[in-house]
């Protein structure tokens, strides 16, 4: 899309085709475009994805308001590279047929797990547990497997397994193993203080110095940070933005001085919420200016 192709609700993307393809192949997909689309729909203004690597330290996105000076926005995600790699490996081949087993097994692995060496021996190990009458039908607390008197369980812990449970198959099911990365579960409750604490710590951390510097150097009155919170990071904060919940936080975020506005999106399917100093917390989806 060029400058002449402006459509309200859609960002103008000035990046090269190579940059777009690279971002689309990443763990989080083209999150920069997704963020720009949200901002464009919410504001109805001309929104440009402007950082094409042609100028050092250029802010990612520019919002060109019709009635006031432009605002700038930096897009950043709290991605753990090790977890991202594990997540991709697990969900690429999550379900393993296991014809020698008699049950459905749920296996949670840590980011230290070596799946290439674990998968070939996993069915045999679980078969030994079944033969010994060890079914783990109740999910055990984290760390309990490592303290087990069962040698097979301790060996599985050594291979990176942190949680195991199983159930009998339904009449229309075949025995199988389902793999999950650690960090996709936790308390099923909304915890706004956890979200606020995570957001404050994340934006103020040394690793976000470049984000803060790029916003500060724009000299703009409005300096937005658009933050992605992926699955597997900070469960209580992530789950608070699950789409089963509504509502908004009841306390303001503590932002670094370089950031005046903040957006938070639980990727890829959770809610996006935003905080503006003159409006407080809001749900952009309830205030779309355009389609």
mmCIF file of C-alpha atoms in Angstrom, residues 25-134:
data_model
loop_
_atom_site.group_PDB
_atom_site.id
_atom_site.type_symbol
_atom_site.label_atom_id
_atom_site.label_comp_id
_atom_site.label_asym_id
_atom_site.label_seq_id
_atom_site.Cartn_x
_atom_site.Cartn_y
_atom_site.Cartn_z
ATOM 1 C CA UNK A 25 7.490 -15.993 9.398
ATOM 2 C CA UNK A 26 8.291 -15.061 12.997
ATOM 3 C CA UNK A 27 6.837 -16.802 16.053
ATOM 4 C CA UNK A 28 4.274 -14.051 16.614
ATOM 5 C CA UNK A 29 3.527 -13.424 12.945
ATOM 6 C CA UNK A 30 3.484 -9.874 11.576
ATOM 7 C CA UNK A 31 2.560 -8.339 14.913
ATOM 8 C CA UNK A 32 3.624 -4.894 13.751
ATOM 9 C CA UNK A 33 0.957 -4.914 11.043
ATOM 10 C CA UNK A 34 -1.661 -6.328 13.430
ATOM 11 C CA UNK A 35 -0.926 -3.574 15.932
ATOM 12 C CA UNK A 36 -1.112 -0.905 13.223
ATOM 13 C CA UNK A 37 -4.459 -2.283 12.059
ATOM 14 C CA UNK A 38 -5.881 -2.002 15.586
ATOM 15 C CA UNK A 39 -4.639 1.580 15.904
ATOM 16 C CA UNK A 40 -6.004 2.481 12.459
ATOM 17 C CA UNK A 41 -9.437 1.054 13.228
ATOM 18 C CA UNK A 42 -9.587 2.753 16.597
ATOM 19 C CA UNK A 43 -8.436 6.199 15.482
ATOM 20 C CA UNK A 44 -9.783 6.338 11.922
ATOM 21 C CA UNK A 45 -6.689 8.405 11.131
ATOM 22 C CA UNK A 46 -3.890 7.867 8.627
ATOM 23 C CA UNK A 47 -1.558 5.308 10.274
ATOM 24 C CA UNK A 48 1.799 4.558 8.673
ATOM 25 C CA UNK A 49 4.116 1.631 9.347
ATOM 26 C CA UNK A 50 7.119 3.795 8.657
ATOM 27 C CA UNK A 51 10.234 2.005 9.956
ATOM 28 C CA UNK A 52 11.732 0.533 6.781
ATOM 29 C CA UNK A 53 15.278 0.413 8.234
ATOM 30 C CA UNK A 54 16.299 3.395 6.101
ATOM 31 C CA UNK A 55 16.927 5.632 9.121
ATOM 32 C CA UNK A 56 18.462 4.580 12.458
ATOM 33 C CA UNK A 57 16.126 4.539 15.472
ATOM 34 C CA UNK A 58 12.979 5.434 13.545
ATOM 35 C CA UNK A 59 9.769 4.778 15.489
ATOM 36 C CA UNK A 60 7.761 1.864 14.084
ATOM 37 C CA UNK A 61 4.468 3.661 13.422
ATOM 38 C CA UNK A 62 3.284 7.245 12.871
ATOM 39 C CA UNK A 63 -0.302 8.346 13.506
ATOM 40 C CA UNK A 64 -1.122 11.384 11.372
ATOM 41 C CA UNK A 65 -4.029 13.115 13.083
ATOM 42 C CA UNK A 66 -6.127 15.472 11.024
ATOM 43 C CA UNK A 67 -6.457 18.043 13.820
ATOM 44 C CA UNK A 68 -3.257 17.857 15.870
ATOM 45 C CA UNK A 69 0.429 16.938 15.623
ATOM 46 C CA UNK A 70 1.427 13.396 14.764
ATOM 47 C CA UNK A 71 1.882 10.702 17.391
ATOM 48 C CA UNK A 72 4.400 7.857 17.280
ATOM 49 C CA UNK A 73 4.164 4.255 18.363
ATOM 50 C CA UNK A 74 6.635 1.474 19.089
ATOM 51 C CA UNK A 75 5.594 -2.184 18.846
ATOM 52 C CA UNK A 76 7.253 -4.672 21.185
ATOM 53 C CA UNK A 77 6.484 -8.189 22.460
ATOM 54 C CA UNK A 78 7.523 -10.036 25.596
ATOM 55 C CA UNK A 79 8.777 -13.073 23.668
ATOM 56 C CA UNK A 80 11.090 -15.607 25.316
ATOM 57 C CA UNK A 81 13.145 -17.012 22.372
ATOM 58 C CA UNK A 82 13.622 -20.392 24.044
ATOM 59 C CA UNK A 83 9.924 -20.716 24.786
ATOM 60 C CA UNK A 84 8.989 -19.562 21.288
ATOM 61 C CA UNK A 85 11.139 -22.295 19.780
ATOM 62 C CA UNK A 86 9.622 -24.901 22.109
ATOM 63 C CA UNK A 87 6.109 -23.686 21.395
ATOM 64 C CA UNK A 88 6.624 -24.004 17.648
ATOM 65 C CA UNK A 89 8.111 -27.488 17.952
ATOM 66 C CA UNK A 90 5.356 -28.741 20.256
ATOM 67 C CA UNK A 91 2.366 -27.387 18.383
ATOM 68 C CA UNK A 92 3.812 -28.346 14.997
ATOM 69 C CA UNK A 93 3.396 -32.005 15.950
ATOM 70 C CA UNK A 94 1.414 -31.900 19.186
ATOM 71 C CA UNK A 95 -0.512 -35.152 18.840
ATOM 72 C CA UNK A 96 1.420 -38.420 18.777
ATOM 73 C CA UNK A 97 -0.298 -41.694 17.911
ATOM 74 C CA UNK A 98 0.575 -44.327 20.519
ATOM 75 C CA UNK A 99 -0.914 -47.716 19.523
ATOM 76 C CA UNK A 100 0.876 -49.651 22.280
ATOM 77 C CA UNK A 101 -0.703 -47.532 25.017
ATOM 78 C CA UNK A 102 -4.119 -47.975 26.564
ATOM 79 C CA UNK A 103 -4.775 -44.361 27.580
ATOM 80 C CA UNK A 104 -4.729 -40.717 26.522
ATOM 81 C CA UNK A 105 -1.619 -39.071 28.010
ATOM 82 C CA UNK A 106 -1.098 -35.345 28.536
ATOM 83 C CA UNK A 107 2.589 -34.455 28.704
ATOM 84 C CA UNK A 108 3.886 -30.987 29.605
ATOM 85 C CA UNK A 109 7.498 -30.249 28.713
ATOM 86 C CA UNK A 110 9.845 -27.494 29.856
ATOM 87 C CA UNK A 111 11.806 -25.270 27.494
ATOM 88 C CA UNK A 112 14.902 -27.355 28.314
ATOM 89 C CA UNK A 113 13.308 -30.484 26.837
ATOM 90 C CA UNK A 114 15.005 -32.030 23.817
ATOM 91 C CA UNK A 115 11.995 -33.157 21.821
ATOM 92 C CA UNK A 116 13.993 -34.958 19.130
ATOM 93 C CA UNK A 117 15.416 -37.363 21.685
ATOM 94 C CA UNK A 118 12.322 -37.436 23.918
ATOM 95 C CA UNK A 119 9.668 -38.381 21.375
ATOM 96 C CA UNK A 120 11.184 -41.720 20.266
ATOM 97 C CA UNK A 121 11.290 -43.050 23.850
ATOM 98 C CA UNK A 122 8.159 -41.429 25.270
ATOM 99 C CA UNK A 123 5.641 -44.100 24.264
ATOM 100 C CA UNK A 124 7.829 -46.881 25.712
ATOM 101 C CA UNK A 125 8.255 -45.001 28.991
ATOM 102 C CA UNK A 126 4.528 -44.383 29.331
ATOM 103 C CA UNK A 127 3.831 -48.025 28.511
ATOM 104 C CA UNK A 128 6.006 -49.021 31.470
ATOM 105 C CA UNK A 129 3.971 -46.717 33.713
ATOM 106 C CA UNK A 130 0.723 -48.264 32.509
ATOM 107 C CA UNK A 131 2.075 -51.794 33.034
ATOM 108 C CA UNK A 132 2.943 -50.797 36.606
ATOM 109 C CA UNK A 133 -0.558 -49.411 37.179
ATOM 110 C CA UNK A 134 0.667 -45.802 37.381
#
